[in-house]
Amino acid sequence: MGEAGPGLGPGPGPREAQEPEEGEAAAPGGARGGQSGPRGGIRVLKRNAKRAGSRGCQSRSRVGSRERTWLKGDVGRGCVYVYGRDSAAAASSDLRLVLCTVDTQASEICDREGRKNLFLQLHGDLVRRLEPTEKPLQIVYDYLAGLGFDDPLRMQEEAANSDLSCMIRFYSEKPCQVEQMDRILLSGVYNVRKGKTQLHKWAERSVTLCGTCLIVSSVKDGHAGKMHILPLIGGKVEEMKRRQYTLAFTSAGAQAQTYHISFGTLAECQRWHRQASTIVSMRFSVVDLSCYSLEEVPEHLFYSQDITYLNLRHNFMRRSGAGSLDSLCSLQTFWLDGNLLTSLPEEMGNLQQLSCLGLSFNNFCELPAICEKLVTLDKLALAGNLLETLDLTLLNRMSHIKSVDLRLNNLKRAAADTLKGNKSVAYMDLRDNQMTDLDLSSLVSLEQLHCERNKLRELTLSGVCLRALYASSNCLTAVSIYPVPGLLTCLELSHNQLQCVPDWACEAKKLEVLDLSYNLLLELPSRILRSLSLRKLMVGHNRLQSLPPLLEHIPLEVLDLQHNLLTKLPETLFVKALNLRYLNVSANSLESLPSTCMEEESLSMLQLLYLTNNNLTDQCIPVLVGHPNLRILHLANNNLLTFPASKLSKLEHLEELNLSGNKLKTIPTTIANCKLLHTLIAHSNEISIFPEILHLPRIQFVDLSCNELTEILIPEALPGALQELDLSGNANLVLEHRTLDIFSHITTLKIDAKPSLTADSALTSAFWSHGVAEMAGQRNKLCVSSLALGSFAEGVEAVYGMFDGDKNEELPRLLQCTMADVLLEEVQQSDTMFMSNTFLVSHRKLGMAGQKLGSSAVLCYIRNEVADPASNFSLTVANVGTCQAVLCRSGKALPLSKVFSLEQCSEEASRVKEQKAIITEDNKVNGVTCCTRMLGCTYLHPWILPKPHVSSIPLTVQDELLLLGNKALWEHLSYAEAVSAVRHLHDPLAAAKKLCTLAQSYGCQDNVGAMVVCLNIGEDNCTCEMHGLTLTGPGGFSSTSTKPATPSCSSGIASEFNSELSASEVSSEVGSTASDEHSAVSLDVSLLPRQERRCSLHPVPPSSIFQRQPSSATFSSNQSDNGLDSDDEQPVEGVMTNGSKVEVEVDIHCCNGKGLELEHSTAEYKSSAVVPEDDSRVVLIIQRQNSVNSNTVQRGVREKCELQKSLSTCCLYGKKLSNGSIVPLEESLNLIEVATEAPKKKTGYFAAPSQMEPEDQFVVPPDLEEEVKEQMKQHQEDRADQELKEHAVPLPEEFDTAL
């Protein structure tokens, strides 16, 4: 029995209250609605569904303040939301908030509600009736615990959040939402008359043609009221001659009913007639009752003699609920997957026409003996059960079965009592078991065998009828097949431990596909290459040092030799393999290529050539001319210096060209002859002249990042197909306004913004910098998003993340925009569970979008461990799905993530199987995804969970890189290869680009994303004065790298934007500039007294912890609305305005009465007078640009106030063009730094007065006066320049705008 609610006393009748004022529930002790009954553990708050927002998740909790006080009294208390029959029908439905405890049973809630039953719906899909003794609140808590919540208080808080209704919801009546049924064919409101006679009048009714029935209901009540259902199968539909555009629908049977429906137009009448005619002619032979929460077979099915197909997947069927199945004498296909069956009833033996039986994901421990009686049964599916032994003797007795599916069982061995052979089984699937040795030589009729992902060391088969063998991902050292499989066409033995090719494989006369990649092969037999049937040969990732010579013509079409030790290819490869269309020799040590045929007209059919990551030079280019049909050419990461123009002009069929990672200085102008070219990737070269590619009619993607471009010569009009242009990483590139206007229609434009270093960003840049690369590949959309915040929260912290939606782009974008905000909230609430809760709350916040869609995610949080002096920074990594993070420590890869997929995580596969998920043959949960943990996909709960894998590690001096990537990246690059490929690169953007390029050259055709974070954690970055170092000036902090890192595209230094971004995401425009008519007379800042400065590696005591707050100043301006005097003037960077008010962000530091020391970056910049105030000890440092024309403040703080409203979008800034693309703001502001306490205003912003105030005069405090005089005197003695001596006099300075 539950506890009494807040203020509830004894008395008869339920307690209900009408909805109070918005934002607070009714008072618990109110007198409305009567008193509570003796079962005082329930309190019901009635909410009108229309007011509460019925068509989606509630935006906030509906629990009032007094209810919250009652809930805090005990973690066993809570609330559940109870909806009406149809949550989408706002007129008649209501929402009740029921306060109860974990001991409150469903029967108690039903009694108070006056209902018979309570129904539970998960993720807006599956609905089941609760038993009277079940406890709803405990069900909610168990659901939250299953998601990953551990803290009882947090679970109580989450249960009170109405957003949870998107995942778990209670109904007082079983919901029936017709508008959401997938079987609706046609619907509308028409005039309807019932009956064949004219006694009934015409009336306006809602008509729906759904499935095989015609549904007629009231227009006012809709489907919530009374409905008339007319079955159409076997009936008829005909036109009425006496009334225009009218059809008569008649059901079958002796008591047939007729409805006349009048349509408005001829086209509408014909559409209904055509669809209904198809239905009435159908036979009632196919029945699909999957996911109907059935506990037994519906009785009416036993009278249906014509049923041939019955689907009862995903129900709660047991043997006792099977019923009289023998009456279904015509049944041919019967699916019972995903139920609770342990055996089959004897009545099923009478189904003598049954040919296909699905029993997967039940609780069978052996092959059902009843299958012996089903003499017509030829396909038996028993995947995902509890079988431990493959009983070949019992299988021999089932001589009629041809196909057996035993995937995902616990099979360890195959046993046979006799040597009698089985002549019936032709197909067997044994994937994902635990077998170590397998001998199926008795299956003499076996044609196809799947045994992937076992632990096989030896495999023995009969080759009499064998046509296909799939045995990858095992530990095979030997495969024996006797006799030689003369019919074998496909052999896949990849990811094993084979050291040589089996002899019988060389003698297979019909072998067309041979996959031996990821083995230990040292050589390749010449008989394999001489095969006259082989079409596809995959031997990548082995140890081959050479290939046998080719002496005869071969029909080979696909050859994959990547990741071997080859130094050259056979000289006659292109002469003898004239049918070769695909060749991949990436990641070898090739220095040259074999020549093609010597004839004038080449006969080569080669279309795809991948030569990435070799030692090729310019001398290999002439060989490429012998392949005129080349469509895709990858020459990345070689030693190319030039690409001869005459050779490129002959590759007229080229569609994709990748020349990145070389030393090219130009792209030949003859690229204009490649009229079919749609992709050019040439990043990380030394190109200084923009290639002539904008004249190509089909060009879509151009990547010229990380080069040395200075200007771009473009035509008046760009090709209409151009979608993405990447110019980031070109430090000297300057784009004119005219060029930017021409680029305005491009969907994605990536360019650099000038790096701005505030005190925060400068300090952060000393420890880490990052680069991001995302490529769509062969897909037409990019479903990968990344999050990169190099300066996070209020300290020296960073957040990096990557999200992969597989086939959807909505969820990755949502997570990119919200996850950092959620992390910030969770960090403030918990020091231990913040990362796990971040994922769980983000999962809930996805709402309706997260019901059917899902996304993998990895999130990395670098925080400053002030409490732990031994560890300066710690790295916390959490991930779900297939996105991973890898740390490079001392040159070695250290994985920090866990891959949650069925193939790579046996624990997760076992969990999903135990929870009765349907794992399809392509190894996906319900055929949707291979991931077992994701954000979203709530309709696949509990098989898919959002609980992340969390790991934390302290960062050390040995940590060099942090790599983040999605599934496509890590499928094609090992951890060690990825680290070694980019470890020597100083530019994180170029490193990320290289990883994506390598993945594409290694065969990746999907979306690929990579993020590289260069770490520089160590004493070398110390900026403390006690270590003999001082802070640098406005120029920023210098890195220890020999080559400065190119600004990355997602850090706020290089900007990447998509025109599809909404205005709420990027809503800043450049506005008016500040004017300044007064000259500046400055005091050398080196004369100021200062405290001993500490860095993040050696933090100061808590009283002097660095703080940062945004502020703004209001300036008067006579500029135009766009903030520019003319087209030649640069936009004002760092200033955001809506016309008249200009907001400039400044940094506020706690200095404790001591000044800051700043070095002069250049001689042209002068500092204003800086004198501490007497009491508050404020130090105001304003650096002003000595310019007459610009009249603007010196460059400095660049973070935009508008975009800082959300942490997730603080890296996106710049000028927004009409299409949503972003143009970086040019460098035109001075640095404004306020080293003081923040203005005591809640908003963090202050408006500066337009005139000088008396209290704004600066004076030296008495306790600092002597020190200031001594420093000024020392400065005057050391300076020889008379002009600098004059500037050393502390004169008060007037400001047009005072802060």
CSV table of N, CA, C and O in Angstrom, one decimal, residues 713-801:
chain,number,residue,atom,x,y,z
A,713,LEU,N,40.7,33.5,-58.9
A,713,LEU,CA,40.1,34.1,-60.1
A,713,LEU,C,39.0,33.3,-60.5
A,713,LEU,O,39.1,32.1,-60.9
A,714,ILE,N,37.8,33.8,-60.5
A,714,ILE,CA,36.6,33.1,-60.8
A,714,ILE,C,35.8,33.7,-61.9
A,714,ILE,O,35.9,34.9,-62.1
A,715,PRO,N,35.0,32.9,-62.6
A,715,PRO,CA,34.2,33.5,-63.6
A,715,PRO,C,33.0,34.3,-63.0
A,715,PRO,O,32.8,34.3,-61.8
A,716,GLU,N,32.2,34.9,-63.9
A,716,GLU,CA,31.1,35.6,-63.4
A,716,GLU,C,30.0,34.7,-62.8
A,716,GLU,O,29.3,35.1,-61.9
A,717,ALA,N,29.9,33.6,-63.3
A,717,ALA,CA,28.8,32.6,-62.8
A,717,ALA,C,29.5,31.3,-62.5
A,717,ALA,O,30.3,30.8,-63.3
A,718,LEU,N,29.1,30.7,-61.4
A,718,LEU,CA,29.7,29.4,-61.0
A,718,LEU,C,28.8,28.3,-61.6
A,718,LEU,O,27.6,28.5,-61.9
A,719,PRO,N,29.4,27.1,-61.7
A,719,PRO,CA,28.5,26.0,-62.2
A,719,PRO,C,27.4,25.7,-61.2
A,719,PRO,O,27.6,25.7,-60.0
A,720,GLY,N,26.3,25.4,-61.7
A,720,GLY,CA,25.1,25.2,-60.9
A,720,GLY,C,25.2,23.9,-60.0
A,720,GLY,O,24.5,23.8,-59.0
A,721,ALA,N,26.1,23.0,-60.4
A,721,ALA,CA,26.2,21.7,-59.6
A,721,ALA,C,27.1,21.8,-58.4
A,721,ALA,O,27.1,21.0,-57.6
A,722,LEU,N,27.9,22.9,-58.3
A,722,LEU,CA,28.8,23.1,-57.2
A,722,LEU,C,28.1,23.1,-55.9
A,722,LEU,O,27.3,24.0,-55.6
A,723,GLN,N,28.4,22.2,-55.0
A,723,GLN,CA,27.8,22.1,-53.7
A,723,GLN,C,28.7,22.4,-52.5
A,723,GLN,O,28.2,23.0,-51.5
A,724,GLU,N,30.0,22.1,-52.6
A,724,GLU,CA,30.9,22.4,-51.5
A,724,GLU,C,32.2,22.8,-52.0
A,724,GLU,O,32.8,22.2,-52.9
A,725,LEU,N,32.7,23.9,-51.4
A,725,LEU,CA,34.1,24.4,-51.7
A,725,LEU,C,34.8,24.6,-50.4
A,725,LEU,O,34.4,25.4,-49.5
A,726,ASP,N,35.9,23.9,-50.2
A,726,ASP,CA,36.7,24.0,-49.0
A,726,ASP,C,38.0,24.7,-49.2
A,726,ASP,O,38.9,24.2,-49.9
A,727,LEU,N,38.1,25.9,-48.6
A,727,LEU,CA,39.3,26.7,-48.8
A,727,LEU,C,40.0,27.0,-47.4
A,727,LEU,O,40.8,27.9,-47.3
A,728,SER,N,39.6,26.2,-46.4
A,728,SER,CA,40.2,26.4,-45.1
A,728,SER,C,41.7,26.0,-45.1
A,728,SER,O,42.1,25.2,-45.9
A,729,GLY,N,42.4,26.6,-44.1
A,729,GLY,CA,43.8,26.3,-44.0
A,729,GLY,C,44.7,27.0,-45.0
A,729,GLY,O,45.9,26.7,-45.0
A,730,ASN,N,44.2,28.0,-45.7
A,730,ASN,CA,45.0,28.8,-46.6
A,730,ASN,C,45.2,30.1,-45.8
A,730,ASN,O,44.4,31.0,-45.9
A,731,ALA,N,46.3,30.2,-45.1
A,731,ALA,CA,46.5,31.4,-44.2
A,731,ALA,C,46.6,32.7,-44.9
A,731,ALA,O,46.2,33.7,-44.4
A,732,ASN,N,47.0,32.7,-46.2
A,732,ASN,CA,47.3,34.0,-46.9
A,732,ASN,C,46.1,34.3,-47.9
A,732,ASN,O,46.2,35.3,-48.6
A,733,LEU,N,45.1,33.5,-47.8
A,733,LEU,CA,44.0,33.8,-48.8
A,733,LEU,C,43.1,34.9,-48.3
A,733,LEU,O,42.7,35.0,-47.2
A,734,VAL,N,42.9,35.9,-49.2
A,734,VAL,CA,42.0,37.0,-49.0
A,734,VAL,C,40.9,37.0,-50.0
A,734,VAL,O,41.2,37.0,-51.2
A,735,LEU,N,39.7,37.0,-49.6
A,735,LEU,CA,38.5,36.9,-50.5
A,735,LEU,C,37.9,38.3,-50.5
A,735,LEU,O,37.6,38.9,-49.5
A,736,GLU,N,37.7,38.8,-51.7
A,736,GLU,CA,37.1,40.1,-51.9
A,736,GLU,C,35.6,40.0,-51.7
A,736,GLU,O,35.0,38.9,-51.8
A,737,HIS,N,34.9,41.1,-51.5
A,737,HIS,CA,33.4,41.1,-51.4
A,737,HIS,C,32.8,40.5,-52.6
A,737,HIS,O,31.8,39.8,-52.6
A,738,ARG,N,33.3,40.9,-53.8
A,738,ARG,CA,32.7,40.4,-55.0
A,738,ARG,C,32.8,38.8,-55.1
A,738,ARG,O,31.8,38.2,-55.5
A,739,THR,N,33.9,38.3,-54.7
A,739,THR,CA,34.1,36.9,-54.7
A,739,THR,C,33.1,36.2,-53.7
A,739,THR,O,32.5,35.2,-54.0
A,740,LEU,N,33.0,36.8,-52.5
A,740,LEU,CA,32.0,36.2,-51.6
A,740,LEU,C,30.6,36.2,-52.1
A,740,LEU,O,29.8,35.3,-51.8
A,741,ASP,N,30.3,37.3,-52.8
A,741,ASP,CA,28.9,37.4,-53.3
A,741,ASP,C,28.7,36.3,-54.4
A,741,ASP,O,27.6,35.7,-54.5
A,742,ILE,N,29.7,36.0,-55.2
A,742,ILE,CA,29.6,34.9,-56.2
A,742,ILE,C,29.5,33.6,-55.5
A,742,ILE,O,28.7,32.7,-56.0
A,743,PHE,N,30.2,33.4,-54.4
A,743,PHE,CA,30.1,32.1,-53.7
A,743,PHE,C,28.9,32.0,-52.8
A,743,PHE,O,28.7,31.0,-52.2
A,744,SER,N,28.0,32.9,-52.8
A,744,SER,CA,26.9,32.9,-51.9
A,744,SER,C,25.9,31.8,-52.1
A,744,SER,O,25.2,31.4,-51.2
A,745,HIS,N,25.8,31.3,-53.3
A,745,HIS,CA,24.8,30.2,-53.6
A,745,HIS,C,25.3,28.8,-53.3
A,745,HIS,O,24.6,27.9,-53.3
A,746,ILE,N,26.6,28.7,-52.9
A,746,ILE,CA,27.2,27.4,-52.6
A,746,ILE,C,26.6,26.9,-51.3
A,746,ILE,O,26.5,27.6,-50.3
A,747,THR,N,26.2,25.6,-51.3
A,747,THR,CA,25.6,25.0,-50.1
A,747,THR,C,26.5,25.1,-48.9
A,747,THR,O,26.1,25.5,-47.8
A,748,THR,N,27.7,24.7,-49.1
A,748,THR,CA,28.7,24.6,-48.0
A,748,THR,C,30.0,25.3,-48.5
A,748,THR,O,30.6,24.9,-49.5
A,749,LEU,N,30.4,26.4,-47.8
A,749,LEU,CA,31.6,27.1,-48.1
A,749,LEU,C,32.5,27.1,-46.8
A,749,LEU,O,32.0,27.5,-45.7
A,750,LYS,N,33.7,26.6,-46.9
A,750,LYS,CA,34.6,26.5,-45.7
A,750,LYS,C,35.8,27.4,-46.0
A,750,LYS,O,36.5,27.2,-46.9
A,751,ILE,N,35.9,28.4,-45.1
A,751,ILE,CA,37.0,29.4,-45.2
A,751,ILE,C,37.5,29.7,-43.8
A,751,ILE,O,36.8,29.4,-42.8
A,752,ASP,N,38.7,30.3,-43.8
A,752,ASP,CA,39.3,30.6,-42.5
A,752,ASP,C,38.8,32.0,-42.0
A,752,ASP,O,38.5,32.9,-42.7
A,753,ALA,N,38.7,32.1,-40.7
A,753,ALA,CA,38.6,33.3,-40.0
A,753,ALA,C,39.9,33.7,-39.4
A,753,ALA,O,40.7,32.8,-39.0
A,754,LYS,N,40.2,34.9,-39.2
A,754,LYS,CA,41.5,35.3,-38.6
A,754,LYS,C,41.5,34.8,-37.2
A,754,LYS,O,40.5,35.0,-36.4
A,755,PRO,N,42.6,34.2,-36.7
A,755,PRO,CA,42.6,33.7,-35.3
A,755,PRO,C,42.6,34.9,-34.3
A,755,PRO,O,43.3,35.8,-34.5
A,756,SER,N,41.7,34.8,-33.3
A,756,SER,CA,41.6,35.8,-32.3
A,756,SER,C,41.9,35.1,-31.0
A,756,SER,O,41.5,34.1,-30.6
A,757,LEU,N,42.8,35.7,-30.2
A,757,LEU,CA,43.3,35.2,-29.0
A,757,LEU,C,42.9,36.1,-27.8
A,757,LEU,O,43.6,37.1,-27.6
A,758,THR,N,41.9,35.7,-27.1
A,758,THR,CA,41.6,36.4,-25.8
A,758,THR,C,42.5,35.7,-24.8
A,758,THR,O,43.2,34.8,-25.0
A,759,ALA,N,42.3,36.1,-23.5
A,759,ALA,CA,43.1,35.5,-22.5
A,759,ALA,C,42.7,34.0,-22.4
A,759,ALA,O,43.5,33.2,-22.1
A,760,ASP,N,41.4,33.7,-22.6
A,760,ASP,CA,41.0,32.3,-22.5
A,760,ASP,C,41.5,31.5,-23.7
A,760,ASP,O,42.1,30.5,-23.5
A,761,SER,N,41.2,32.0,-24.9
A,761,SER,CA,41.5,31.2,-26.1
A,761,SER,C,43.0,31.1,-26.2
A,761,SER,O,43.5,30.1,-26.7
A,762,ALA,N,43.8,32.2,-25.8
A,762,ALA,CA,45.2,32.1,-25.9
A,762,ALA,C,45.8,31.0,-25.0
A,762,ALA,O,46.6,30.2,-25.3
A,763,LEU,N,45.2,31.0,-23.8
A,763,LEU,CA,45.7,30.0,-22.8
A,763,LEU,C,45.3,28.6,-23.3
A,763,LEU,O,46.1,27.7,-23.1
A,764,THR,N,44.1,28.5,-23.8
A,764,THR,CA,43.7,27.2,-24.3
A,764,THR,C,44.5,26.7,-25.5
A,764,THR,O,44.8,25.5,-25.6
A,765,SER,N,44.8,27.6,-26.4
A,765,SER,CA,45.6,27.2,-27.6
A,765,SER,C,47.0,26.7,-27.2
A,765,SER,O,47.6,26.0,-28.0
A,766,ALA,N,47.4,27.1,-26.0
A,766,ALA,CA,48.7,26.6,-25.6
A,766,ALA,C,48.7,25.1,-25.3
A,766,ALA,O,49.7,24.4,-25.3
A,767,PHE,N,47.5,24.6,-25.0
A,767,PHE,CA,47.4,23.2,-24.5
A,767,PHE,C,46.8,22.3,-25.6
A,767,PHE,O,47.2,21.1,-25.7
A,768,TRP,N,45.9,22.8,-26.4
A,768,TRP,CA,45.3,21.9,-27.5
A,768,TRP,C,44.8,22.8,-28.6
A,768,TRP,O,44.4,23.9,-28.5
A,769,SER,N,44.8,22.1,-29.8
A,769,SER,CA,44.2,22.7,-31.0
A,769,SER,C,43.6,21.5,-31.8
A,769,SER,O,44.0,20.4,-31.6
A,770,HIS,N,42.6,21.8,-32.6
A,770,HIS,CA,41.9,20.7,-33.2
A,770,HIS,C,41.6,21.0,-34.7
A,770,HIS,O,41.6,22.2,-35.1
A,771,GLY,N,41.3,19.9,-35.4
A,771,GLY,CA,40.9,20.0,-36.8
A,771,GLY,C,39.9,19.0,-37.1
A,771,GLY,O,39.9,17.9,-36.5
A,772,VAL,N,38.9,19.3,-37.9
A,772,VAL,CA,37.8,18.4,-38.2
A,772,VAL,C,37.7,18.2,-39.7
A,772,VAL,O,37.8,19.2,-40.5
A,773,ALA,N,37.4,17.0,-40.2
A,773,ALA,CA,37.1,16.7,-41.6
A,773,ALA,C,36.0,15.8,-41.7
A,773,ALA,O,35.9,14.8,-40.9
A,774,GLU,N,35.0,16.1,-42.6
A,774,GLU,CA,33.8,15.3,-42.8
A,774,GLU,C,33.6,15.2,-44.3
A,774,GLU,O,33.6,16.2,-45.0
A,775,MET,N,33.5,14.0,-44.8
A,775,MET,CA,33.3,13.7,-46.2
A,775,MET,C,32.1,12.8,-46.5
A,775,MET,O,32.0,11.8,-45.8
A,776,ALA,N,31.3,13.1,-47.4
A,776,ALA,CA,30.1,12.4,-47.7
A,776,ALA,C,30.4,11.1,-48.4
A,776,ALA,O,29.6,10.2,-48.4
A,777,GLY,N,31.5,11.0,-49.2
A,777,GLY,CA,31.7,9.8,-49.9
A,777,GLY,C,30.8,9.6,-51.1
A,777,GLY,O,30.5,10.6,-51.8
A,778,GLN,N,30.3,8.4,-51.3
A,778,GLN,CA,29.4,8.1,-52.4
A,778,GLN,C,27.9,8.4,-52.0
A,778,GLN,O,27.1,8.3,-52.8
A,779,ARG,N,27.7,8.8,-50.8
A,779,ARG,CA,26.3,9.2,-50.3
A,779,ARG,C,26.0,10.6,-50.8
A,779,ARG,O,26.8,11.5,-50.9
A,780,ASN,N,24.7,10.8,-51.0
A,780,ASN,CA,24.2,12.1,-51.4
A,780,ASN,C,24.0,13.1,-50.3
A,780,ASN,O,23.6,14.2,-50.5
A,781,LYS,N,24.2,12.7,-49.0
A,781,LYS,CA,24.0,13.6,-47.9
A,781,LYS,C,25.0,13.2,-46.8
A,781,LYS,O,25.4,12.0,-46.7
A,782,LEU,N,25.3,14.1,-46.0
A,782,LEU,CA,26.3,13.9,-44.9
A,782,LEU,C,25.5,13.7,-43.6
A,782,LEU,O,24.8,14.6,-43.1
A,783,CYS,N,25.7,12.6,-43.0
A,783,CYS,CA,25.0,12.2,-41.8
A,783,CYS,C,25.9,12.2,-40.6
A,783,CYS,O,25.6,11.5,-39.6
A,784,VAL,N,27.0,12.9,-40.7
A,784,VAL,CA,28.0,12.9,-39.6
A,784,VAL,C,28.1,14.4,-39.2
A,784,VAL,O,28.3,15.3,-40.0
A,785,SER,N,28.1,14.6,-37.9
A,785,SER,CA,28.3,16.0,-37.3
A,785,SER,C,29.3,15.9,-36.2
A,785,SER,O,29.5,14.9,-35.5
A,786,SER,N,30.0,17.0,-36.0
A,786,SER,CA,31.0,17.1,-34.9
A,786,SER,C,30.8,18.3,-34.1
A,786,SER,O,30.2,19.3,-34.4
A,787,LEU,N,31.3,18.2,-32.8
A,787,LEU,CA,31.2,19.2,-31.8
A,787,LEU,C,32.7,19.5,-31.4
A,787,LEU,O,33.4,18.6,-30.9
A,788,ALA,N,33.1,20.8,-31.5
A,788,ALA,CA,34.4,21.1,-31.1
A,788,ALA,C,34.4,22.5,-30.4
A,788,ALA,O,34.2,23.5,-31.0
A,789,LEU,N,34.6,22.4,-29.1
A,789,LEU,CA,34.7,23.6,-28.3
A,789,LEU,C,36.0,23.6,-27.5
A,789,LEU,O,36.2,23.0,-26.5
A,790,GLY,N,37.0,24.3,-28.1
A,790,GLY,CA,38.3,24.4,-27.5
A,790,GLY,C,38.4,25.2,-26.2
A,790,GLY,O,39.3,25.0,-25.4
A,791,SER,N,37.4,26.0,-26.0
A,791,SER,CA,37.2,26.8,-24.7
A,791,SER,C,35.8,26.6,-24.2
A,791,SER,O,34.9,27.1,-24.8
A,792,PHE,N,35.7,25.8,-23.2
A,792,PHE,CA,34.4,25.4,-22.6
A,792,PHE,C,34.2,25.9,-21.2
A,792,PHE,O,35.2,25.9,-20.4
A,793,ALA,N,33.0,26.2,-20.9
A,793,ALA,CA,32.6,26.6,-19.6
A,793,ALA,C,33.4,27.9,-19.2
A,793,ALA,O,33.7,28.8,-20.1
A,794,GLU,N,33.9,28.0,-18.0
A,794,GLU,CA,34.5,29.3,-17.6
A,794,GLU,C,36.0,29.0,-17.3
A,794,GLU,O,36.7,29.9,-16.7
A,795,GLY,N,36.5,27.9,-17.5
A,795,GLY,CA,37.9,27.6,-17.3
A,795,GLY,C,38.6,27.1,-18.5
A,795,GLY,O,38.1,27.2,-19.6
A,796,VAL,N,39.8,26.6,-18.3
A,796,VAL,CA,40.6,26.0,-19.4
A,796,VAL,C,40.2,24.6,-19.5
A,796,VAL,O,40.7,23.6,-19.0
A,797,GLU,N,39.1,24.4,-20.3
A,797,GLU,CA,38.5,23.1,-20.5
A,797,GLU,C,38.1,23.0,-22.0
A,797,GLU,O,38.0,24.0,-22.7
A,798,ALA,N,37.8,21.8,-22.4
A,798,ALA,CA,37.4,21.6,-23.9
A,798,ALA,C,36.5,20.5,-24.0
A,798,ALA,O,36.5,19.5,-23.1
A,799,VAL,N,35.6,20.5,-25.0
A,799,VAL,CA,34.7,19.4,-25.3
A,799,VAL,C,34.8,19.1,-26.8
A,799,VAL,O,34.7,20.0,-27.6
A,800,TYR,N,34.9,17.8,-27.1
A,800,TYR,CA,35.0,17.4,-28.5
A,800,TYR,C,34.0,16.2,-28.6
A,800,TYR,O,34.0,15.3,-27.7
A,801,GLY,N,33.3,16.1,-29.7
A,801,GLY,CA,32.4,15.0,-29.9
A,801,GLY,C,32.2,14.8,-31.4
A,801,GLY,O,32.4,15.6,-32.2
